[in-house]
């Protein structure tokens, strides 16, 4: 693997790893022992490989290098050059990592001279992505790929055609050749686990529209995963705690699991909820996520360490999710994913303390409904490694980020981003024009980031409190100030005491607010 740690600009690289096709019934384009050295950012992507064949062949299977973000499974597609889906396969849920192969339902004939694309959906982002590995043409047997063969789309399940820095997304096709037609497809292989080496990723600029800049990369970091457990259906035993009152903002002490709380059950690994209307409460999850796969689930008094709450599975959103008095911590491993995603949820008295991503508002493609955030405290810290000069990490963290999001309503909440001198993050509140709908903001305190508050869609903003001098570029950046945003009363710069939630006025805040 030392050979593969350099970019594929050296012609001898694939010559050294290329396998002789004549002795094989099936072949793929990329070496089976190729391991990713970097991961993309945390936005959802469709990523793939554009390829051709030099003589007639049959596509037999699709290969994907799985990391921890694909533990819930994914869907992969073989496309024609015009964007017609020729075949689709499902990668089933698995806690394993490594190269995984799933055969097509039936082989697909491939013709020389035509372009084909094989891709898969990465709903949580963080897909394997190594830049500059497709700077030249490569081939193996009848398979070949031109420069910039790695392709992507910012919409899951869409035909991917964009390219970004000659990236390799570690998706491949398996084909058969010869006069006897297709072979019997090989059995599905279990992922082969292999350690990856953290790279030094180049700083990139995050896309601001349906991506023009492509997925950015960050260092590989894979938390431990375990087999899912069964769904909890315990009914509530006590009423929720009282919402914070008074004029102060919520704090660590007034949000999350109540003081003196202890769990009834502790789980190591993922916890899946598949019963509609279930109530999940008094649960602690360590090194795993709470996966919601049914509608109208209530999550109450739950603590998650090194994990998240995710309510999209197989491109289907589980709406009506209510999350109350719940704590999500960074834990021993920062997973680099939003603490809560995607949409169709209400977060009430939630504490998110330490992860590198906070709340995600998205999932319109999956049928996710509106998001409401109340009496909540979000404190996001920089991605691991950002404390070091020269780390090369391009952290685009947000306390709340909208991407293809439904309407979001935020009330009486704190959204705080803690940058380092080497990683400034994105915004405390980031809701640009990337497929987002509208926002309704009232009594919200924001702090930290390049621009602390960014709203580029229609919306109403009242009682927005921006912590003075907490930004790198400016306090707010709103592209719809002259049309679409209602800039109401009470928007101002403030001083702020994080421990007590107390604040005091300093001066009014304009909608544009570039230089304060």
CSV table of N, CA, C and O in Angstrom, one decimal, residues 140-248:
chain,number,residue,atom,x,y,z
A,140,UNK,N,-7.8,-2.1,-17.0
A,140,UNK,CA,-7.5,-3.4,-16.6
A,140,UNK,C,-8.3,-4.3,-17.4
A,140,UNK,O,-9.6,-4.3,-17.4
A,141,UNK,N,-7.7,-5.2,-18.2
A,141,UNK,CA,-8.4,-6.1,-19.1
A,141,UNK,C,-9.2,-5.3,-20.1
A,141,UNK,O,-8.7,-4.4,-20.8
A,142,UNK,N,-10.5,-5.6,-20.2
A,142,UNK,CA,-11.4,-4.9,-21.1
A,142,UNK,C,-11.9,-3.6,-20.6
A,142,UNK,O,-12.6,-2.8,-21.3
A,143,UNK,N,-11.7,-3.3,-19.3
A,143,UNK,CA,-12.2,-2.1,-18.6
A,143,UNK,C,-11.2,-1.0,-18.7
A,143,UNK,O,-10.0,-1.2,-18.6
A,144,UNK,N,-11.7,0.2,-19.0
A,144,UNK,CA,-10.8,1.4,-18.9
A,144,UNK,C,-11.6,2.6,-18.4
A,144,UNK,O,-12.9,2.6,-18.4
A,145,UNK,N,-10.9,3.6,-18.0
A,145,UNK,CA,-11.5,4.9,-17.5
A,145,UNK,C,-10.6,6.0,-17.9
A,145,UNK,O,-9.4,5.9,-17.8
A,146,UNK,N,-11.2,7.1,-18.4
A,146,UNK,CA,-10.5,8.3,-18.8
A,146,UNK,C,-10.2,9.1,-17.6
A,146,UNK,O,-10.7,8.9,-16.5
A,147,UNK,N,-9.3,10.1,-17.7
A,147,UNK,CA,-9.1,11.1,-16.6
A,147,UNK,C,-10.4,11.7,-16.1
A,147,UNK,O,-11.3,11.8,-16.8
A,148,UNK,N,-10.4,12.0,-14.8
A,148,UNK,CA,-11.6,12.5,-14.1
A,148,UNK,C,-12.7,11.5,-14.2
A,148,UNK,O,-13.9,11.9,-14.4
A,149,UNK,N,-12.4,10.3,-14.0
A,149,UNK,CA,-13.5,9.2,-14.1
A,149,UNK,C,-14.4,9.3,-12.8
A,149,UNK,O,-15.5,8.7,-12.9
A,150,UNK,N,-13.9,9.8,-11.7
A,150,UNK,CA,-14.8,9.9,-10.6
A,150,UNK,C,-15.9,11.0,-10.8
A,150,UNK,O,-15.6,12.1,-11.1
A,151,UNK,N,-17.1,10.6,-10.6
A,151,UNK,CA,-18.2,11.6,-10.8
A,151,UNK,C,-19.1,11.6,-9.6
A,151,UNK,O,-19.1,10.7,-8.8
A,152,UNK,N,-19.9,12.7,-9.5
A,152,UNK,CA,-20.8,12.9,-8.3
A,152,UNK,C,-22.0,13.7,-8.7
A,152,UNK,O,-22.0,14.4,-9.7
A,153,UNK,N,-23.0,13.6,-7.9
A,153,UNK,CA,-24.2,14.5,-7.9
A,153,UNK,C,-24.5,14.9,-6.5
A,153,UNK,O,-24.3,14.1,-5.5
A,154,UNK,N,-25.0,16.1,-6.3
A,154,UNK,CA,-25.4,16.5,-4.9
A,154,UNK,C,-26.8,16.0,-4.6
A,154,UNK,O,-27.3,16.4,-3.5
A,155,UNK,N,-27.4,15.3,-5.4
A,155,UNK,CA,-28.8,14.7,-5.1
A,155,UNK,C,-28.7,13.2,-5.1
A,155,UNK,O,-28.2,12.5,-6.1
A,156,UNK,N,-29.1,12.6,-4.0
A,156,UNK,CA,-29.0,11.1,-3.9
A,156,UNK,C,-29.9,10.5,-4.9
A,156,UNK,O,-31.0,10.9,-5.2
A,157,UNK,N,-29.4,9.4,-5.6
A,157,UNK,CA,-30.1,8.7,-6.5
A,157,UNK,C,-30.1,9.3,-7.9
A,157,UNK,O,-30.7,8.8,-8.9
A,158,UNK,N,-29.5,10.5,-8.1
A,158,UNK,CA,-29.4,11.2,-9.4
A,158,UNK,C,-28.3,10.7,-10.2
A,158,UNK,O,-27.3,10.2,-9.6
A,159,UNK,N,-28.4,10.8,-11.5
A,159,UNK,CA,-27.3,10.4,-12.4
A,159,UNK,C,-26.1,11.4,-12.2
A,159,UNK,O,-26.2,12.6,-12.4
A,160,UNK,N,-25.0,10.8,-11.7
A,160,UNK,CA,-23.8,11.7,-11.4
A,160,UNK,C,-23.0,12.0,-12.7
A,160,UNK,O,-22.6,11.1,-13.4
A,161,UNK,N,-22.7,13.3,-12.9
A,161,UNK,CA,-21.9,13.7,-14.0
A,161,UNK,C,-20.8,14.7,-13.7
A,161,UNK,O,-19.9,14.9,-14.5
A,162,UNK,N,-20.9,15.3,-12.5
A,162,UNK,CA,-19.9,16.3,-12.2
A,162,UNK,C,-18.6,15.6,-11.7
A,162,UNK,O,-18.6,14.5,-11.3
A,163,UNK,N,-17.5,16.4,-11.9
A,163,UNK,CA,-16.2,15.9,-11.4
A,163,UNK,C,-15.6,16.9,-10.5
A,163,UNK,O,-15.9,18.0,-10.5
A,164,UNK,N,-14.7,16.3,-9.6
A,164,UNK,CA,-14.0,17.2,-8.6
A,164,UNK,C,-12.6,16.7,-8.3
A,164,UNK,O,-12.4,15.6,-7.8
A,165,UNK,N,-11.6,17.4,-8.8
A,165,UNK,CA,-10.2,17.2,-8.5
A,165,UNK,C,-9.8,15.7,-8.7
A,165,UNK,O,-9.1,15.1,-7.9
A,166,UNK,N,-10.3,15.2,-9.8
A,166,UNK,CA,-9.9,13.8,-10.2
A,166,UNK,C,-10.1,12.8,-9.1
A,166,UNK,O,-9.2,11.9,-8.9
A,167,UNK,N,-11.2,13.0,-8.3
A,167,UNK,CA,-11.4,12.1,-7.1
A,167,UNK,C,-11.8,10.7,-7.5
A,167,UNK,O,-12.5,10.4,-8.4
A,168,UNK,N,-11.3,9.8,-6.7
A,168,UNK,CA,-11.7,8.4,-6.7
A,168,UNK,C,-12.6,8.1,-5.5
A,168,UNK,O,-12.2,8.3,-4.4
A,169,UNK,N,-13.8,7.7,-5.8
A,169,UNK,CA,-14.8,7.4,-4.7
A,169,UNK,C,-14.9,5.9,-4.3
A,169,UNK,O,-15.8,5.5,-3.6
A,170,UNK,N,-14.0,5.1,-4.9
A,170,UNK,CA,-13.9,3.7,-4.5
A,170,UNK,C,-15.2,2.9,-4.7
A,170,UNK,O,-15.6,2.2,-3.9
A,171,UNK,N,-15.7,3.1,-5.9
A,171,UNK,CA,-16.8,2.3,-6.4
A,171,UNK,C,-16.4,1.7,-7.7
A,171,UNK,O,-15.7,2.4,-8.5
A,172,UNK,N,-16.8,0.5,-8.0
A,172,UNK,CA,-16.2,-0.2,-9.1
A,172,UNK,C,-17.3,-1.2,-9.7
A,172,UNK,O,-18.3,-1.5,-9.1
A,173,UNK,N,-17.0,-1.7,-10.9
A,173,UNK,CA,-17.9,-2.7,-11.6
A,173,UNK,C,-17.1,-3.9,-11.8
A,173,UNK,O,-15.9,-3.9,-12.0
A,174,UNK,N,-17.8,-5.1,-11.7
A,174,UNK,CA,-17.2,-6.4,-12.0
A,174,UNK,C,-17.8,-6.9,-13.3
A,174,UNK,O,-19.1,-6.9,-13.5
A,175,UNK,N,-17.0,-7.2,-14.3
A,175,UNK,CA,-17.5,-7.7,-15.6
A,175,UNK,C,-17.0,-9.0,-16.0
A,175,UNK,O,-15.9,-9.5,-15.4
A,176,UNK,N,-17.7,-9.7,-16.9
A,176,UNK,CA,-17.2,-11.0,-17.4
A,176,UNK,C,-17.0,-10.8,-18.9
A,176,UNK,O,-17.6,-10.0,-19.6
A,177,UNK,N,-16.1,-11.6,-19.5
A,177,UNK,CA,-15.8,-11.5,-20.9
A,177,UNK,C,-15.8,-12.9,-21.5
A,177,UNK,O,-15.8,-13.9,-20.8
A,178,UNK,N,-15.6,-13.0,-22.8
A,178,UNK,CA,-15.5,-14.3,-23.5
A,178,UNK,C,-16.7,-14.6,-24.4
A,178,UNK,O,-17.8,-14.0,-24.2
A,179,UNK,N,-16.5,-15.6,-25.2
A,179,UNK,CA,-17.6,-15.9,-26.2
A,179,UNK,C,-18.7,-16.7,-25.6
A,179,UNK,O,-19.7,-16.9,-26.3
A,180,UNK,N,-18.6,-17.2,-24.4
A,180,UNK,CA,-19.6,-18.0,-23.8
A,180,UNK,C,-20.7,-17.2,-23.1
A,180,UNK,O,-21.6,-17.7,-22.4
A,181,UNK,N,-20.6,-15.8,-23.2
A,181,UNK,CA,-21.6,-15.0,-22.5
A,181,UNK,C,-21.2,-14.8,-21.1
A,181,UNK,O,-20.1,-15.1,-20.6
A,182,UNK,N,-22.2,-14.3,-20.3
A,182,UNK,CA,-21.9,-14.0,-18.9
A,182,UNK,C,-21.6,-15.2,-18.0
A,182,UNK,O,-22.2,-16.3,-18.3
A,183,UNK,N,-20.8,-15.1,-17.1
A,183,UNK,CA,-20.5,-16.1,-16.1
A,183,UNK,C,-21.5,-16.1,-15.0
A,183,UNK,O,-22.3,-15.2,-14.9
A,184,UNK,N,-21.5,-17.2,-14.2
A,184,UNK,CA,-22.3,-17.1,-13.0
A,184,UNK,C,-21.7,-16.1,-12.1
A,184,UNK,O,-20.5,-16.2,-11.7
A,185,UNK,N,-22.5,-15.1,-11.7
A,185,UNK,CA,-21.9,-14.1,-10.9
A,185,UNK,C,-21.3,-14.6,-9.6
A,185,UNK,O,-21.8,-15.6,-9.0
A,186,UNK,N,-20.2,-14.0,-9.1
A,186,UNK,CA,-19.6,-14.5,-7.9
A,186,UNK,C,-20.5,-14.2,-6.7
A,186,UNK,O,-21.3,-13.3,-6.8
A,187,UNK,N,-20.4,-15.0,-5.7
A,187,UNK,CA,-21.2,-14.7,-4.5
A,187,UNK,C,-20.8,-13.4,-3.9
A,187,UNK,O,-19.7,-12.9,-4.1
A,188,UNK,N,-21.8,-12.8,-3.2
A,188,UNK,CA,-21.5,-11.5,-2.5
A,188,UNK,C,-20.4,-11.7,-1.5
A,188,UNK,O,-20.4,-12.7,-0.7
A,189,UNK,N,-19.4,-10.9,-1.5
A,189,UNK,CA,-18.3,-11.0,-0.6
A,189,UNK,C,-18.5,-10.2,0.6
A,189,UNK,O,-19.0,-9.1,0.6
A,190,UNK,N,-18.0,-10.8,1.7
A,190,UNK,CA,-18.0,-10.0,3.0
A,190,UNK,C,-17.0,-8.9,2.9
A,190,UNK,O,-15.9,-9.1,2.3
A,191,UNK,N,-17.3,-7.7,3.5
A,191,UNK,CA,-16.2,-6.7,3.4
A,191,UNK,C,-15.0,-7.1,4.1
A,191,UNK,O,-14.9,-7.8,5.1
A,192,UNK,N,-13.9,-6.7,3.4
A,192,UNK,CA,-12.5,-7.0,4.0
A,192,UNK,C,-12.0,-5.8,4.7
A,192,UNK,O,-11.9,-4.7,4.2
A,193,UNK,N,-11.8,-6.0,6.0
A,193,UNK,CA,-11.4,-4.8,6.8
A,193,UNK,C,-9.9,-4.5,6.6
A,193,UNK,O,-9.1,-5.4,6.6
A,194,UNK,N,-9.6,-3.3,6.5
A,194,UNK,CA,-8.2,-2.9,6.3
A,194,UNK,C,-8.0,-1.5,6.9
A,194,UNK,O,-8.9,-0.6,6.7
A,195,UNK,N,-7.0,-1.2,7.7
A,195,UNK,CA,-6.8,0.1,8.2
A,195,UNK,C,-6.5,1.1,7.1
A,195,UNK,O,-5.9,0.7,6.1
A,196,UNK,N,-6.8,2.3,7.4
A,196,UNK,CA,-6.5,3.4,6.4
A,196,UNK,C,-5.6,4.4,7.1
A,196,UNK,O,-5.5,4.4,8.3
A,197,UNK,N,-4.9,5.1,6.3
A,197,UNK,CA,-3.9,6.1,6.8
A,197,UNK,C,-4.5,7.4,6.6
A,197,UNK,O,-4.9,7.8,5.6
A,198,UNK,N,-4.5,8.2,7.7
A,198,UNK,CA,-5.1,9.6,7.6
A,198,UNK,C,-4.2,10.4,6.7
A,198,UNK,O,-3.0,10.5,6.8
A,199,UNK,N,-4.8,11.1,5.7
A,199,UNK,CA,-4.0,12.0,4.8
A,199,UNK,C,-3.9,13.4,5.3
A,199,UNK,O,-4.5,13.8,6.3
A,200,UNK,N,-3.2,14.2,4.5
A,200,UNK,CA,-3.3,15.6,4.7
A,200,UNK,C,-4.1,16.1,3.6
A,200,UNK,O,-3.6,16.2,2.5
A,201,UNK,N,-5.4,16.4,3.8
A,201,UNK,CA,-6.3,16.9,2.8
A,201,UNK,C,-6.0,18.4,2.5
A,201,UNK,O,-5.7,19.1,3.4
A,202,UNK,N,-6.2,18.8,1.2
A,202,UNK,CA,-6.0,20.2,0.9
A,202,UNK,C,-7.3,20.9,1.2
A,202,UNK,O,-8.4,20.5,1.1
A,203,UNK,N,-7.1,22.2,1.8
A,203,UNK,CA,-8.3,23.0,2.0
A,203,UNK,C,-9.1,23.2,0.8
A,203,UNK,O,-8.5,23.5,-0.3
A,204,UNK,N,-10.4,23.0,0.9
A,204,UNK,CA,-11.2,23.3,-0.3
A,204,UNK,C,-12.4,24.2,0.1
A,204,UNK,O,-12.6,24.5,1.3
A,205,UNK,N,-13.1,24.6,-0.9
A,205,UNK,CA,-14.2,25.5,-0.6
A,205,UNK,C,-15.5,24.7,-0.7
A,205,UNK,O,-15.8,24.0,-1.7
A,206,UNK,N,-16.4,24.8,0.3
A,206,UNK,CA,-17.6,24.0,0.3
A,206,UNK,C,-18.5,24.5,-0.8
A,206,UNK,O,-18.6,25.7,-1.0
A,207,UNK,N,-19.3,23.6,-1.5
A,207,UNK,CA,-20.2,24.1,-2.5
A,207,UNK,C,-21.3,25.0,-1.9
A,207,UNK,O,-21.7,24.7,-0.8
A,208,UNK,N,-21.7,26.0,-2.6
A,208,UNK,CA,-22.8,26.9,-2.1
A,208,UNK,C,-24.0,26.7,-2.9
A,208,UNK,O,-25.1,27.3,-2.5
A,209,UNK,N,-24.0,25.9,-3.9
A,209,UNK,CA,-25.2,25.6,-4.7
A,209,UNK,C,-25.2,24.1,-4.9
A,209,UNK,O,-24.3,23.4,-4.5
A,210,UNK,N,-26.2,23.6,-5.6
A,210,UNK,CA,-26.2,22.1,-6.0
A,210,UNK,C,-24.9,21.9,-6.7
A,210,UNK,O,-24.6,22.4,-7.7
A,211,UNK,N,-24.0,21.1,-6.0
A,211,UNK,CA,-22.6,21.4,-5.8
A,211,UNK,C,-21.9,21.7,-7.1
A,211,UNK,O,-22.0,21.0,-8.1
A,212,UNK,N,-21.1,22.8,-7.1
A,212,UNK,CA,-20.2,23.1,-8.2
A,212,UNK,C,-18.8,22.8,-7.7
A,212,UNK,O,-17.9,22.7,-8.6
A,213,UNK,N,-18.6,22.8,-6.5
A,213,UNK,CA,-17.2,22.5,-6.0
A,213,UNK,C,-16.9,21.1,-5.7
A,213,UNK,O,-15.8,20.7,-5.5
A,214,UNK,N,-18.0,20.3,-5.6
A,214,UNK,CA,-17.8,18.9,-5.3
A,214,UNK,C,-17.6,18.6,-3.8
A,214,UNK,O,-17.4,19.5,-3.0
A,215,UNK,N,-17.6,17.3,-3.5
A,215,UNK,CA,-17.4,16.9,-2.1
A,215,UNK,C,-16.0,17.2,-1.6
A,215,UNK,O,-15.1,16.9,-2.3
A,216,UNK,N,-15.9,17.8,-0.5
A,216,UNK,CA,-14.5,18.1,0.1
A,216,UNK,C,-14.1,16.9,0.9
A,216,UNK,O,-14.9,16.1,1.4
A,217,UNK,N,-12.8,16.8,1.2
A,217,UNK,CA,-12.3,15.7,1.9
A,217,UNK,C,-11.8,16.1,3.3
A,217,UNK,O,-11.3,17.2,3.5
A,218,UNK,N,-11.9,15.1,4.2
A,218,UNK,CA,-11.4,15.3,5.5
A,218,UNK,C,-10.7,14.0,5.9
A,218,UNK,O,-10.9,12.9,5.3
A,219,UNK,N,-9.9,13.9,7.0
A,219,UNK,CA,-9.2,12.7,7.3
A,219,UNK,C,-10.1,11.6,7.7
A,219,UNK,O,-11.2,11.8,8.3
A,220,UNK,N,-9.7,10.4,7.4
A,220,UNK,CA,-10.4,9.2,7.8
A,220,UNK,C,-10.5,9.0,9.3
A,220,UNK,O,-9.5,9.1,10.0
A,221,UNK,N,-11.7,8.8,9.8
A,221,UNK,CA,-11.9,8.5,11.2
A,221,UNK,C,-13.1,7.6,11.4
A,221,UNK,O,-14.2,8.0,11.1
A,222,UNK,N,-12.9,6.3,11.7
A,222,UNK,CA,-14.0,5.4,11.8
A,222,UNK,C,-14.2,4.9,13.2
A,222,UNK,O,-13.4,4.3,13.8
A,223,UNK,N,-15.4,5.2,13.8
A,223,UNK,CA,-15.8,4.7,15.1
A,223,UNK,C,-16.1,3.3,15.1
A,223,UNK,O,-16.5,2.7,14.0
A,224,UNK,N,-16.1,2.7,16.2
A,224,UNK,CA,-16.4,1.3,16.4
A,224,UNK,C,-17.9,1.1,16.2
A,224,UNK,O,-18.7,1.9,16.6
A,225,UNK,N,-18.3,0.1,15.4
A,225,UNK,CA,-19.8,-0.2,15.3
A,225,UNK,C,-20.0,-1.6,15.7
A,225,UNK,O,-19.2,-2.5,15.7
A,226,UNK,N,-21.2,-1.9,16.2
A,226,UNK,CA,-21.6,-3.2,16.6
A,226,UNK,C,-23.0,-3.5,16.0
A,226,UNK,O,-23.6,-2.7,15.3
A,227,UNK,N,-23.4,-4.8,16.2
A,227,UNK,CA,-24.7,-5.2,15.6
A,227,UNK,C,-25.8,-4.5,16.3
A,227,UNK,O,-25.8,-4.2,17.5
A,228,UNK,N,-26.9,-4.2,15.5
A,228,UNK,CA,-28.0,-3.4,16.0
A,228,UNK,C,-28.7,-4.3,17.1
A,228,UNK,O,-28.7,-5.5,17.1
A,229,UNK,N,-29.4,-3.6,18.0
A,229,UNK,CA,-30.2,-4.3,19.0
A,229,UNK,C,-31.7,-4.1,18.6
A,229,UNK,O,-32.0,-3.4,17.7
A,230,UNK,N,-32.5,-4.7,19.4
A,230,UNK,CA,-33.9,-4.7,19.1
A,230,UNK,C,-34.5,-3.3,19.5
A,230,UNK,O,-33.9,-2.6,20.2
A,231,UNK,N,-35.7,-3.0,19.0
A,231,UNK,CA,-36.3,-1.7,19.2
A,231,UNK,C,-37.0,-1.6,20.6
A,231,UNK,O,-37.6,-2.6,21.1
A,232,UNK,N,-36.8,-0.5,21.3
A,232,UNK,CA,-37.5,-0.3,22.5
A,232,UNK,C,-38.9,0.2,22.3
A,232,UNK,O,-39.2,1.0,21.4
A,233,UNK,N,-39.9,-0.2,23.1
A,233,UNK,CA,-41.2,0.2,22.9
A,233,UNK,C,-41.8,0.6,24.3
A,233,UNK,O,-43.0,0.6,24.5
A,234,UNK,N,-40.9,0.9,25.3
A,234,UNK,CA,-41.4,1.2,26.6
A,234,UNK,C,-42.2,2.5,26.6
A,234,UNK,O,-41.8,3.5,26.1
A,235,UNK,N,-43.3,2.4,27.3
A,235,UNK,CA,-44.2,3.6,27.4
A,235,UNK,C,-43.5,4.6,28.4
A,235,UNK,O,-42.8,4.2,29.3
A,236,UNK,N,-43.9,5.9,28.3
A,236,UNK,CA,-43.3,6.9,29.2
A,236,UNK,C,-43.8,6.7,30.7
A,236,UNK,O,-44.9,6.2,30.9
A,237,UNK,N,-42.9,7.0,31.6
A,237,UNK,CA,-43.2,6.8,33.0
A,237,UNK,C,-43.4,8.1,33.7
A,237,UNK,O,-44.1,8.2,34.7
A,238,UNK,N,-42.7,9.2,33.2
A,238,UNK,CA,-42.9,10.5,33.8
A,238,UNK,C,-43.0,11.5,32.8
A,238,UNK,O,-42.7,11.3,31.6
A,239,UNK,N,-43.6,12.7,33.1
A,239,UNK,CA,-43.7,13.8,32.2
A,239,UNK,C,-42.4,14.4,31.9
A,239,UNK,O,-41.4,14.3,32.7
A,240,UNK,N,-42.2,15.1,30.7
A,240,UNK,CA,-41.0,15.7,30.4
A,240,UNK,C,-40.7,16.8,31.4
A,240,UNK,O,-41.5,17.4,32.1
A,241,UNK,N,-39.4,17.1,31.5
A,241,UNK,CA,-39.0,18.2,32.4
A,241,UNK,C,-39.5,19.5,32.0
A,241,UNK,O,-39.9,19.7,30.8
A,242,UNK,N,-39.6,20.5,32.9
A,242,UNK,CA,-40.1,21.8,32.6
A,242,UNK,C,-39.2,22.6,31.7
A,242,UNK,O,-38.0,22.6,31.9
A,243,UNK,N,-39.7,23.3,30.7
A,243,UNK,CA,-38.9,24.1,29.8
A,243,UNK,C,-38.2,25.2,30.5
A,243,UNK,O,-38.7,25.8,31.5
A,244,UNK,N,-37.0,25.6,30.1
A,244,UNK,CA,-36.3,26.7,30.7
A,244,UNK,C,-37.2,28.0,30.6
A,244,UNK,O,-37.8,28.2,29.6
A,245,UNK,N,-37.2,28.8,31.7
A,245,UNK,CA,-38.0,30.0,31.7
A,245,UNK,C,-37.2,31.2,31.8
A,245,UNK,O,-35.9,31.2,31.8
A,246,UNK,N,-37.8,32.4,31.9
A,246,UNK,CA,-37.1,33.6,32.1
A,246,UNK,C,-36.5,34.1,30.8
A,246,UNK,O,-36.8,33.7,29.7
A,247,UNK,N,-35.7,35.2,30.9
A,247,UNK,CA,-35.1,35.8,29.7
A,247,UNK,C,-33.8,35.3,29.3
A,247,UNK,O,-33.3,35.5,28.2
A,248,UNK,N,-33.2,34.5,30.2
A,248,UNK,CA,-31.9,33.9,29.8
A,248,UNK,C,-32.1,32.8,28.8
A,248,UNK,O,-33.1,32.2,28.7
